[in-house]
Amino acid sequence: MTSWPTDAPSQLWQRLSVERFSSKPLNADRRADVVVIGGGISGLTTALELKRRGRDVVLLEAATVGAGASGRANGQVIAALTRHGPETIRHQLGAKFLTLLTGAADRLFDLIDTYGIECDARRTGWLQPAHSHGRAQRGRVMAEQWAALNVPAHALSRGEMAQRIGSDAYFGGWEHKGGGHINPYAFTVGLARAAQEQGVAVHEHSPAVSLTRHGDIWLVKTPGGTVQTPRVALTTAAYTGNLWPGLRQTIVPVTSYQSATAPLGSFGENVLPGNEAFSDTRQDLRYMRKDRDGRIVSGGALAVQYLASLRLPRIIKRKLTAFHPGFANTTMTEFWGGRIAMTVDRLPHLHRTKDGLASWIGCNGRGLALACVMAEVLADAVCDVPDAQLALTPTPLSPVPLHPIVSPTARMILPYLRWQDSREV
Ligand SMILES: Cc1cc2nc3c(=O)[nH]c(=O)nc-3n(C[C@H](O)[C@H](O)[C@H](O)COP(=O)(O)OP(=O)(O)OC[C@H]3O[C@@H](n4cnc5c(N)ncnc54)[C@H](O)[C@@H]3O)c2cc1C
């Protein structure tokens, strides 16, 4: 059974992308300073970082660049974690990591500028509307904590939020002006182009099928060839298989579906008139952003995945119509899905062995900007930088309790989360 993506990727993001990339499979036996496994944003930014440090890098992608979550995401650039605010992040992961995270959106947009990546990037801000009074209060605290770190964040009143999103369905919230949105597929493909231009050997259709240790060397095998290397960075995220025994068991891969409207009619000018991205405070998250042609791209998860391609667009349309009645006459024209690596504590984790193998995992649905800064941490980890100097302290592989049962059934908790969301005041 393959662990990499075999279902249809986002045709919308591919259609809208002017960035193109293709590369040949590995078909030889060779050596490298570092092998990066996985051709998403994590793998590509890590490869670029390692190349910048003068390493000879081979990147192996099982399918095509962007075939994983990176090419399927909603595209919101969010320099914050899903559940935890700055104080908790500092407490749990340390001040160095918090500083790194505050620069995550800057890093992503810098990469776009540095490599001239055409991905419809809009740095128009990211909004978190609050779905209850209590959440609006917490949002104010969140904004204050971020602002104290010199992040361009501030609270929004109920009226201000209504103006910004074009709906009075929320109780206020907060804004991170450094965020925005991108075409995530185009960004990923642009990174691959840049990596190749910088001298990274990128091989698509080259799944790493085994990873074995021989003396002080790792042997990475693909169907067409092998690479001998002292160091391996594994960036396979929610598509992680069994290359590193135990890694897959540290996460629960959750499928998130996406759907987009046809370009909106005139009422669309009132929805997100400032073109920000937004994700609300529900556990069963509601979120949306406009694409470059004025479609609304939104999404969600399903407890029961049966007939997802028929049901999900209808569910999203219903939610959008509750947000603004103008959506009642809109057609949902796109559907796709992808896998997100969730951790029990909703925090990203860095893992490494003593012999040159390292990985970070656990984006918890907010990985686009995070991956761009975790590249530096992963490059440090794979290059033997001591634990004390890493921006994120490595943790041992700790399996999710009852993983064989929890992993395939985690989505069944959704109705309970919705019920909790509806009870919040
Ligand atoms: C539907 C959806 C919406 C999302 N929306 C947002 C958003 O709006 N904002 C945000 O910040 N985050 C979002 N995310 C999360 C974000 O997309 C991810 O955190 C990020 O793209 C992860 O990048 P990655 O490189 O770590 O993993 P991926 O992009 O998943 O890349 C992993 C790659 O590893 C490859 N692979 C697996 N096994 C092997 C092997 N054995 N050999 C070689 N290659 C292998 C896979 O083919 C895949 O290409 C979303 C995710 C999904 C699924």
Short mmCIF file of C-alpha atoms and ligand atoms in Angstrom, two decimals:
data_model
loop_
_atom_site.label_atom_id
_atom_site.label_comp_id
_atom_site.label_asym_id
_atom_site.label_seq_id
_atom_site.Cartn_x
_atom_site.Cartn_y
_atom_site.Cartn_z
CA MET A 1 0.00 0.00 0.00
CA THR A 2 1.42 3.42 -0.93
CA SER A 3 1.40 6.25 1.57
CA TRP A 4 1.83 9.04 -0.96
CA PRO A 5 -1.05 10.84 -2.69
CA THR A 6 -2.90 8.90 -5.35
CA ASP A 7 -6.19 10.84 -5.35
CA ALA A 8 -6.85 13.82 -7.66
CA PRO A 9 -4.96 16.99 -6.71
CA SER A 10 -6.44 20.49 -6.87
CA GLN A 11 -7.25 21.11 -10.51
CA LEU A 12 -8.16 24.70 -9.63
CA TRP A 13 -4.71 25.55 -8.25
CA GLN A 14 -3.01 23.74 -11.14
CA ARG A 15 -5.14 25.55 -13.73
CA LEU A 16 -4.40 28.94 -12.18
CA SER A 17 -0.66 28.30 -11.87
CA VAL A 18 1.70 29.81 -14.40
CA GLU A 19 4.58 28.12 -12.57
CA ARG A 20 5.36 24.73 -14.11
CA PHE A 21 7.81 22.06 -13.08
CA SER A 22 8.70 18.54 -14.06
CA SER A 23 11.77 16.43 -13.43
CA LYS A 24 13.05 12.98 -14.24
CA PRO A 25 12.91 10.03 -11.87
CA LEU A 26 16.15 8.92 -10.23
CA ASN A 27 17.57 6.25 -12.55
CA ALA A 28 21.11 5.77 -11.25
CA ASP A 29 23.12 4.98 -8.13
CA ARG A 30 24.68 8.10 -6.67
CA ARG A 31 25.90 9.82 -3.51
CA ALA A 32 24.81 13.07 -1.85
CA ASP A 33 25.56 15.06 1.31
CA VAL A 34 21.85 15.04 2.19
CA VAL A 35 18.76 13.32 0.83
CA VAL A 36 15.45 15.09 1.38
CA ILE A 37 12.43 12.79 1.06
CA GLY A 38 9.18 14.57 0.12
CA GLY A 39 8.55 17.28 -2.48
CA GLY A 40 6.20 19.58 -0.59
CA ILE A 41 6.96 23.01 0.86
CA SER A 42 8.85 21.45 3.79
CA GLY A 43 11.12 19.34 1.61
CA LEU A 44 11.76 22.04 -0.96
CA THR A 45 12.51 24.82 1.54
CA THR A 46 14.75 22.44 3.51
CA ALA A 47 16.59 21.50 0.31
CA LEU A 48 17.05 25.19 -0.55
CA GLU A 49 18.36 25.91 2.95
CA LEU A 50 20.81 22.99 2.82
CA LYS A 51 21.99 24.07 -0.62
CA ARG A 52 22.54 27.58 0.72
CA ARG A 53 24.82 25.97 3.31
CA GLY A 54 26.86 24.41 0.52
CA ARG A 55 25.52 20.85 0.71
CA ASP A 56 25.03 18.56 -2.24
CA VAL A 57 21.30 17.75 -2.01
CA VAL A 58 19.07 15.15 -3.68
CA LEU A 59 15.31 15.53 -3.21
CA LEU A 60 13.06 12.53 -3.87
CA GLU A 61 9.33 12.98 -4.46
CA ALA A 62 7.14 9.89 -4.73
CA ALA A 63 4.61 11.46 -7.13
CA THR A 64 4.97 15.00 -8.46
CA VAL A 65 6.03 18.17 -6.67
CA GLY A 66 3.00 19.60 -4.83
CA ALA A 67 1.07 16.32 -4.96
CA GLY A 68 0.74 16.32 -1.16
CA ALA A 69 -0.91 18.85 1.12
CA SER A 70 1.22 21.70 -0.28
CA GLY A 71 -0.57 21.64 -3.64
CA ARG A 72 -4.00 21.11 -2.07
CA ALA A 73 -4.10 23.65 0.76
CA ASN A 74 -6.56 26.53 1.02
CA GLY A 75 -3.55 28.82 0.68
CA GLN A 76 -3.90 30.97 3.79
CA VAL A 77 -0.62 32.37 5.06
CA ILE A 78 -0.90 32.24 8.84
CA ALA A 79 2.04 32.86 11.16
CA ALA A 80 0.29 31.31 14.16
CA LEU A 81 -0.52 27.82 15.44
CA THR A 82 -4.01 26.32 15.34
CA ARG A 83 -4.89 26.11 19.00
CA HIS A 84 -2.20 27.82 21.03
CA GLY A 85 -1.44 31.51 21.51
CA PRO A 86 1.99 33.07 22.06
CA GLU A 87 2.15 32.52 25.84
CA THR A 88 1.38 28.82 25.54
CA ILE A 89 3.78 28.43 22.63
CA ARG A 90 6.56 30.07 24.63
CA HIS A 91 5.79 27.83 27.59
CA GLN A 92 5.56 24.62 25.54
CA LEU A 93 8.14 25.14 22.82
CA GLY A 94 10.38 27.93 24.07
CA ALA A 95 11.15 31.55 23.21
CA LYS A 96 13.40 30.66 20.26
CA PHE A 97 10.62 28.81 18.50
CA LEU A 98 8.16 31.62 19.19
CA THR A 99 10.54 34.14 17.61
CA LEU A 100 10.93 31.85 14.62
CA LEU A 101 7.16 31.57 14.24
CA THR A 102 6.65 35.33 14.37
CA GLY A 103 8.83 35.58 11.25
CA ALA A 104 7.12 32.75 9.35
CA ALA A 105 4.92 34.85 7.03
CA ASP A 106 7.85 37.20 6.30
CA ARG A 107 9.95 34.21 5.34
CA LEU A 108 7.29 32.83 2.98
CA PHE A 109 6.81 36.16 1.21
CA ASP A 110 10.61 36.67 1.09
CA LEU A 111 10.98 33.32 -0.70
CA ILE A 112 8.40 34.46 -3.24
CA ASP A 113 10.34 37.70 -3.84
CA THR A 114 13.79 36.10 -3.84
CA TYR A 115 12.91 33.45 -6.41
CA GLY A 116 10.31 35.44 -8.36
CA ILE A 117 7.62 32.85 -7.72
CA GLU A 118 4.36 33.64 -9.51
CA CYS A 119 1.72 32.36 -7.13
CA ASP A 120 -0.89 35.15 -6.91
CA ALA A 121 0.49 36.15 -3.53
CA ARG A 122 -1.64 38.69 -1.66
CA ARG A 123 -0.32 40.05 1.62
CA THR A 124 -3.66 41.49 2.60
CA GLY A 125 -3.84 40.14 6.15
CA TRP A 126 -5.38 37.19 7.97
CA LEU A 127 -8.52 37.48 10.09
CA GLN A 128 -9.77 35.27 12.89
CA PRO A 129 -13.47 36.05 13.43
CA ALA A 130 -14.83 34.87 16.79
CA HIS A 131 -17.95 32.66 16.76
CA SER A 132 -18.88 33.51 20.39
CA HIS A 133 -18.53 36.41 22.86
CA GLY A 134 -16.03 34.38 24.86
CA ARG A 135 -13.91 33.76 21.78
CA ALA A 136 -13.96 37.47 20.93
CA GLN A 137 -12.54 38.20 24.37
CA ARG A 138 -9.87 35.55 23.93
CA GLY A 139 -9.13 37.01 20.50
CA ARG A 140 -8.42 40.38 22.10
CA VAL A 141 -5.94 38.76 24.49
CA MET A 142 -4.38 36.84 21.61
CA ALA A 143 -3.94 40.03 19.58
CA GLU A 144 -2.35 41.79 22.58
CA GLN A 145 0.09 38.94 23.13
CA TRP A 146 1.14 38.92 19.48
CA ALA A 147 1.37 42.73 19.36
CA ALA A 148 3.71 42.60 22.39
CA LEU A 149 6.06 40.59 20.14
CA ASN A 150 5.97 43.34 17.49
CA VAL A 151 3.65 41.31 15.31
CA PRO A 152 1.21 43.57 13.37
CA ALA A 153 -1.82 42.17 15.21
CA HIS A 154 -4.84 43.93 16.67
CA ALA A 155 -8.35 43.20 17.91
CA LEU A 156 -11.42 43.99 15.82
CA SER A 157 -14.82 44.92 17.24
CA ARG A 158 -17.98 43.22 16.08
CA GLY A 159 -18.75 46.09 13.70
CA GLU A 160 -15.22 46.25 12.32
CA MET A 161 -15.17 42.51 11.68
CA ALA A 162 -18.56 42.65 9.95
CA GLN A 163 -17.22 45.34 7.62
CA ARG A 164 -14.06 43.41 6.87
CA ILE A 165 -15.72 40.10 6.05
CA GLY A 166 -19.07 41.27 4.71
CA SER A 167 -21.17 39.38 7.27
CA ASP A 168 -22.48 40.06 10.77
CA ALA A 169 -22.26 36.37 11.69
CA TYR A 170 -19.35 36.95 14.10
CA PHE A 171 -18.68 38.68 17.42
CA GLY A 172 -15.43 40.45 16.56
CA GLY A 173 -12.00 38.85 16.57
CA TRP A 174 -8.49 39.83 15.60
CA GLU A 175 -6.28 40.44 12.62
CA HIS A 176 -2.68 39.57 11.71
CA LYS A 177 -1.71 42.07 9.06
CA GLY A 178 1.38 40.06 8.07
CA GLY A 179 -0.71 37.17 6.71
CA GLY A 180 -2.50 36.75 3.43
CA HIS A 181 -2.95 34.08 0.80
CA ILE A 182 -1.23 32.37 -2.12
CA ASN A 183 -1.90 29.74 -4.73
CA PRO A 184 -0.18 26.97 -2.73
CA TYR A 185 0.42 24.70 -5.73
CA ALA A 186 2.08 27.50 -7.70
CA PHE A 187 4.21 28.39 -4.67
CA THR A 188 5.35 24.77 -4.27
CA VAL A 189 6.14 24.33 -7.94
CA GLY A 190 7.99 27.68 -7.92
CA LEU A 191 10.08 26.47 -4.99
CA ALA A 192 10.94 23.31 -6.97
CA ARG A 193 12.02 25.42 -9.93
CA ALA A 194 14.15 27.57 -7.62
CA ALA A 195 15.67 24.51 -5.91
CA GLN A 196 16.62 23.03 -9.24
CA GLU A 197 18.09 26.34 -10.41
CA GLN A 198 20.17 26.44 -7.21
CA GLY A 199 21.55 22.98 -7.97
CA VAL A 200 19.32 20.66 -5.95
CA ALA A 201 18.76 17.37 -7.81
CA VAL A 202 14.96 17.09 -7.69
CA HIS A 203 13.55 13.71 -8.80
CA GLU A 204 9.81 13.21 -9.17
CA HIS A 205 8.17 9.78 -9.48
CA SER A 206 10.90 8.54 -7.18
CA PRO A 207 9.39 7.11 -4.01
CA ALA A 208 11.91 6.21 -1.34
CA VAL A 209 10.90 2.59 -0.83
CA SER A 210 13.52 1.73 1.76
CA LEU A 211 15.91 3.51 4.08
CA THR A 212 18.64 1.34 5.59
CA ARG A 213 21.79 1.97 7.54
CA HIS A 214 25.12 0.50 6.33
CA GLY A 215 28.03 1.48 8.58
CA ASP A 216 27.91 5.28 8.75
CA ILE A 217 25.88 5.68 5.56
CA TRP A 218 22.15 5.65 4.78
CA LEU A 219 21.07 3.82 1.66
CA VAL A 220 17.90 5.27 0.15
CA LYS A 221 16.34 3.05 -2.50
CA THR A 222 13.84 4.10 -5.14
CA PRO A 223 12.44 1.87 -7.92
CA GLY A 224 15.00 3.34 -10.37
CA GLY A 225 18.14 3.90 -8.32
CA THR A 226 19.81 4.47 -4.97
CA VAL A 227 21.44 7.31 -3.06
CA GLN A 228 24.14 6.83 -0.43
CA THR A 229 24.22 9.64 2.08
CA PRO A 230 25.23 10.37 5.67
CA ARG A 231 22.10 12.52 6.27
CA VAL A 232 18.39 12.22 5.54
CA ALA A 233 15.62 14.79 6.09
CA LEU A 234 12.19 13.19 6.00
CA THR A 235 9.43 15.66 5.04
CA THR A 236 6.58 13.35 4.17
CA ALA A 237 4.09 14.93 6.64
CA ALA A 238 0.63 13.31 6.64
CA TYR A 239 1.76 11.01 3.79
CA THR A 240 4.46 9.43 5.98
CA GLY A 241 4.76 5.67 5.52
CA ASN A 242 7.05 3.26 7.33
CA LEU A 243 10.49 4.50 6.23
CA TRP A 244 11.20 5.63 9.80
CA PRO A 245 9.48 3.07 12.00
CA GLY A 246 7.31 4.79 14.59
CA LEU A 247 7.11 8.24 12.94
CA ARG A 248 3.74 7.61 11.30
CA GLN A 249 2.30 6.59 14.65
CA THR A 250 3.05 10.04 16.15
CA ILE A 251 0.38 11.71 14.00
CA VAL A 252 -3.20 11.24 12.90
CA PRO A 253 -3.67 12.04 9.20
CA VAL A 254 -6.97 13.88 8.78
CA THR A 255 -8.54 14.48 5.37
CA SER A 256 -9.61 18.04 4.74
CA TYR A 257 -11.80 18.71 1.70
CA GLN A 258 -11.86 21.89 -0.33
CA SER A 259 -14.55 23.37 -2.54
CA ALA A 260 -14.71 26.58 -4.55
CA THR A 261 -17.55 28.64 -5.98
CA ALA A 262 -17.73 29.93 -9.51
CA PRO A 263 -16.43 33.55 -9.64
CA LEU A 264 -18.89 35.52 -7.51
CA GLY A 265 -21.37 37.95 -8.97
CA SER A 266 -21.70 41.56 -7.88
CA PHE A 267 -22.55 40.64 -4.26
CA GLY A 268 -19.01 39.25 -4.04
CA GLU A 269 -17.64 42.78 -3.82
CA ASN A 270 -19.09 42.93 -0.28
CA VAL A 271 -17.49 39.65 0.80
CA LEU A 272 -13.95 40.15 2.04
CA PRO A 273 -13.67 43.49 0.20
CA GLY A 274 -10.09 43.86 1.44
CA ASN A 275 -9.22 40.38 0.06
CA GLU A 276 -7.97 39.00 3.40
CA ALA A 277 -7.97 35.30 4.27
CA PHE A 278 -10.03 34.18 7.24
CA SER A 279 -10.31 31.17 9.55
CA ASP A 280 -12.74 31.39 12.45
CA THR A 281 -12.48 30.13 16.03
CA ARG A 282 -14.62 26.99 15.71
CA GLN A 283 -13.07 23.60 16.30
CA ASP A 284 -14.91 22.52 13.15
CA LEU A 285 -13.22 25.39 11.41
CA ARG A 286 -14.95 27.67 8.90
CA TYR A 287 -12.63 29.54 6.58
CA MET A 288 -12.40 31.14 3.17
CA ARG A 289 -10.37 33.27 0.84
CA LYS A 290 -10.83 34.62 -2.67
CA ASP A 291 -8.76 33.34 -5.55
CA ARG A 292 -7.44 35.67 -8.23
CA ASP A 293 -10.65 35.39 -10.29
CA GLY A 294 -12.99 36.09 -7.37
CA ARG A 295 -14.01 32.52 -6.49
CA ILE A 296 -14.44 31.77 -2.81
CA VAL A 297 -12.30 28.81 -1.80
CA SER A 298 -13.45 27.16 1.39
CA GLY A 299 -13.53 23.70 2.91
CA GLY A 300 -14.01 21.41 5.85
CA ALA A 301 -13.81 17.87 7.14
CA LEU A 302 -16.43 15.12 7.12
CA ALA A 303 -17.17 12.55 9.82
CA VAL A 304 -18.45 10.17 7.12
CA GLN A 305 -16.52 10.35 3.87
CA TYR A 306 -19.06 8.45 1.76
CA LEU A 307 -19.89 10.44 -1.44
CA ALA A 308 -17.67 13.28 -0.21
CA SER A 309 -17.42 14.90 -3.65
CA LEU A 310 -21.21 15.30 -3.76
CA ARG A 311 -21.89 16.08 -0.12
CA LEU A 312 -19.04 18.40 0.83
CA PRO A 313 -19.72 21.13 -1.79
CA ARG A 314 -23.40 21.18 -0.67
CA ILE A 315 -22.39 21.47 2.98
CA ILE A 316 -19.96 24.28 2.20
CA LYS A 317 -22.60 26.10 0.16
CA ARG A 318 -24.99 25.86 3.12
CA LYS A 319 -22.37 27.31 5.47
CA LEU A 320 -21.51 30.08 3.00
CA THR A 321 -25.19 30.95 2.64
CA ALA A 322 -25.50 31.25 6.43
CA PHE A 323 -22.53 33.63 6.20
CA HIS A 324 -24.06 35.72 3.40
CA PRO A 325 -27.39 35.05 1.65
CA GLY A 326 -25.86 35.95 -1.72
CA PHE A 327 -24.23 32.50 -1.81
CA ALA A 328 -27.66 30.86 -2.24
CA ASN A 329 -27.42 31.38 -6.00
CA THR A 330 -23.78 30.35 -6.32
CA THR A 331 -22.58 27.16 -7.96
CA MET A 332 -19.84 25.13 -6.31
CA THR A 333 -17.56 24.14 -9.17
CA GLU A 334 -14.47 22.60 -7.58
CA PHE A 335 -13.74 19.78 -5.18
CA TRP A 336 -10.58 18.20 -3.87
CA GLY A 337 -9.06 16.97 -0.62
CA GLY A 338 -5.75 16.39 1.10
CA ARG A 339 -4.26 15.05 4.29
CA ILE A 340 -3.20 17.07 7.33
CA ALA A 341 -0.82 15.71 10.00
CA MET A 342 -2.46 16.28 13.39
CA THR A 343 -0.66 15.75 16.70
CA VAL A 344 -2.37 15.10 20.03
CA ASP A 345 -0.99 18.31 21.59
CA ARG A 346 -1.60 20.29 18.35
CA LEU A 347 2.08 21.27 18.30
CA PRO A 348 4.73 20.62 15.65
CA HIS A 349 7.43 18.14 16.66
CA LEU A 350 11.04 17.78 15.63
CA HIS A 351 12.55 14.28 15.74
CA ARG A 352 16.06 13.10 15.04
CA THR A 353 18.30 10.09 15.53
CA LYS A 354 21.96 10.20 16.53
CA ASP A 355 22.97 9.10 13.05
CA GLY A 356 21.79 11.85 10.72
CA LEU A 357 18.07 11.20 10.24
CA ALA A 358 15.63 14.01 11.10
CA SER A 359 12.04 15.05 10.47
CA TRP A 360 9.51 17.65 11.58
CA ILE A 361 5.86 16.73 11.62
CA GLY A 362 2.52 18.06 12.89
CA CYS A 363 1.43 21.15 10.96
CA ASN A 364 -2.08 20.73 12.40
CA GLY A 365 -3.51 22.52 9.37
CA ARG A 366 -1.31 25.63 9.50
CA GLY A 367 1.82 24.54 7.70
CA LEU A 368 2.43 26.83 4.74
CA ALA A 369 4.28 29.60 6.59
CA LEU A 370 5.46 27.29 9.37
CA ALA A 371 7.20 24.95 6.89
CA CYS A 372 9.21 27.87 5.52
CA VAL A 373 10.84 28.52 8.90
CA MET A 374 10.97 24.89 10.02
CA ALA A 375 13.28 24.36 7.02
CA GLU A 376 16.03 26.13 8.95
CA VAL A 377 15.40 24.00 12.05
CA LEU A 378 15.37 20.78 10.06
CA ALA A 379 18.55 21.77 8.21
CA ASP A 380 20.19 22.42 11.61
CA ALA A 381 18.90 19.11 12.97
CA VAL A 382 20.19 17.10 10.06
CA CYS A 383 23.56 18.89 10.19
CA ASP A 384 24.24 17.85 13.81
CA VAL A 385 23.65 21.24 15.44
CA PRO A 386 23.44 20.45 19.18
CA ASP A 387 19.95 20.21 20.73
CA ALA A 388 20.49 23.29 22.90
CA GLN A 389 21.05 25.46 19.82
CA LEU A 390 18.01 24.26 17.89
CA ALA A 391 14.96 26.55 17.73
CA LEU A 392 12.78 23.53 18.51
CA THR A 393 13.96 20.86 20.93
CA PRO A 394 13.76 17.36 19.44
CA THR A 395 11.32 15.00 21.13
CA PRO A 396 11.31 11.19 21.13
CA LEU A 397 8.83 9.43 18.84
CA SER A 398 5.75 9.12 20.99
CA PRO A 399 2.89 7.13 19.44
CA VAL A 400 -0.67 8.45 19.57
CA PRO A 401 -2.42 6.18 22.11
CA LEU A 402 -4.41 3.40 20.38
CA HIS A 403 -3.08 4.66 17.02
CA PRO A 404 -4.39 1.74 14.90
CA ILE A 405 -7.93 2.53 16.08
CA VAL A 406 -7.70 6.30 16.52
CA SER A 407 -6.02 7.04 13.18
CA PRO A 408 -8.81 5.79 10.87
CA THR A 409 -11.66 6.91 13.14
CA ALA A 410 -10.52 10.32 14.46
CA ARG A 411 -12.92 12.15 12.14
CA MET A 412 -15.87 10.59 13.96
CA ILE A 413 -15.27 13.15 16.71
CA LEU A 414 -16.48 15.96 14.40
CA PRO A 415 -20.16 15.94 15.46
CA TYR A 416 -19.02 16.28 19.07
CA LEU A 417 -16.75 19.23 18.17
CA ARG A 418 -19.64 20.88 16.31
CA TRP A 419 -21.84 20.43 19.36
CA GLN A 420 -19.14 22.01 21.55
CA ASP A 421 -18.82 24.90 19.08
CA SER A 422 -22.57 25.50 19.18
CA ARG A 423 -22.63 25.64 23.00
CA GLU A 424 -19.94 28.30 23.34
CA VAL A 425 -21.15 31.66 24.59
C1 LIG B 1 -6.96 20.63 2.27
C2 LIG B 1 -5.86 21.32 3.03
C3 LIG B 1 -5.97 22.68 3.29
C4 LIG B 1 -4.93 23.33 3.98
N1 LIG B 1 -4.97 24.68 4.11
C5 LIG B 1 -3.94 25.34 4.71
C6 LIG B 1 -3.90 26.75 4.75
O1 LIG B 1 -4.79 27.43 4.24
N2 LIG B 1 -2.86 27.34 5.39
C7 LIG B 1 -1.85 26.63 5.96
O2 LIG B 1 -0.92 27.21 6.54
N3 LIG B 1 -1.83 25.27 5.87
C8 LIG B 1 -2.83 24.62 5.25
N4 LIG B 1 -2.80 23.26 5.14
C9 LIG B 1 -1.61 22.54 5.65
C10 LIG B 1 -0.45 22.67 4.67
O3 LIG B 1 -0.90 22.37 3.38
C11 LIG B 1 0.65 21.69 5.06
O4 LIG B 1 1.04 21.95 6.39
C12 LIG B 1 1.89 21.82 4.22
O5 LIG B 1 1.59 21.90 2.86
C13 LIG B 1 2.75 20.62 4.48
O6 LIG B 1 3.80 20.61 3.59
P1 LIG B 1 4.81 19.42 3.63
O7 LIG B 1 5.84 19.66 2.64
O8 LIG B 1 5.24 19.19 5.05
O9 LIG B 1 3.93 18.12 3.26
P2 LIG B 1 3.28 17.69 1.88
O10 LIG B 1 3.01 18.84 0.99
O11 LIG B 1 2.14 16.78 2.19
O12 LIG B 1 4.44 16.87 1.17
C14 LIG B 1 4.79 15.56 1.54
C15 LIG B 1 5.29 14.89 0.29
O13 LIG B 1 5.95 13.68 0.63
C16 LIG B 1 5.78 12.80 -0.46
N5 LIG B 1 6.11 11.44 -0.03
C17 LIG B 1 5.44 10.65 0.84
N6 LIG B 1 6.08 9.48 1.00
C18 LIG B 1 7.17 9.54 0.20
C19 LIG B 1 8.23 8.63 -0.08
N7 LIG B 1 8.30 7.43 0.49
N8 LIG B 1 9.19 9.00 -0.97
C20 LIG B 1 9.16 10.23 -1.55
N9 LIG B 1 8.17 11.12 -1.31
C21 LIG B 1 7.20 10.79 -0.45
C22 LIG B 1 4.34 13.01 -0.86
O14 LIG B 1 4.09 12.56 -2.19
C23 LIG B 1 4.17 14.50 -0.68
O15 LIG B 1 4.37 15.20 -1.90
C24 LIG B 1 -3.80 22.58 4.46
C25 LIG B 1 -3.73 21.21 4.20
C26 LIG B 1 -4.73 20.59 3.50
C27 LIG B 1 -4.62 19.12 3.19
#
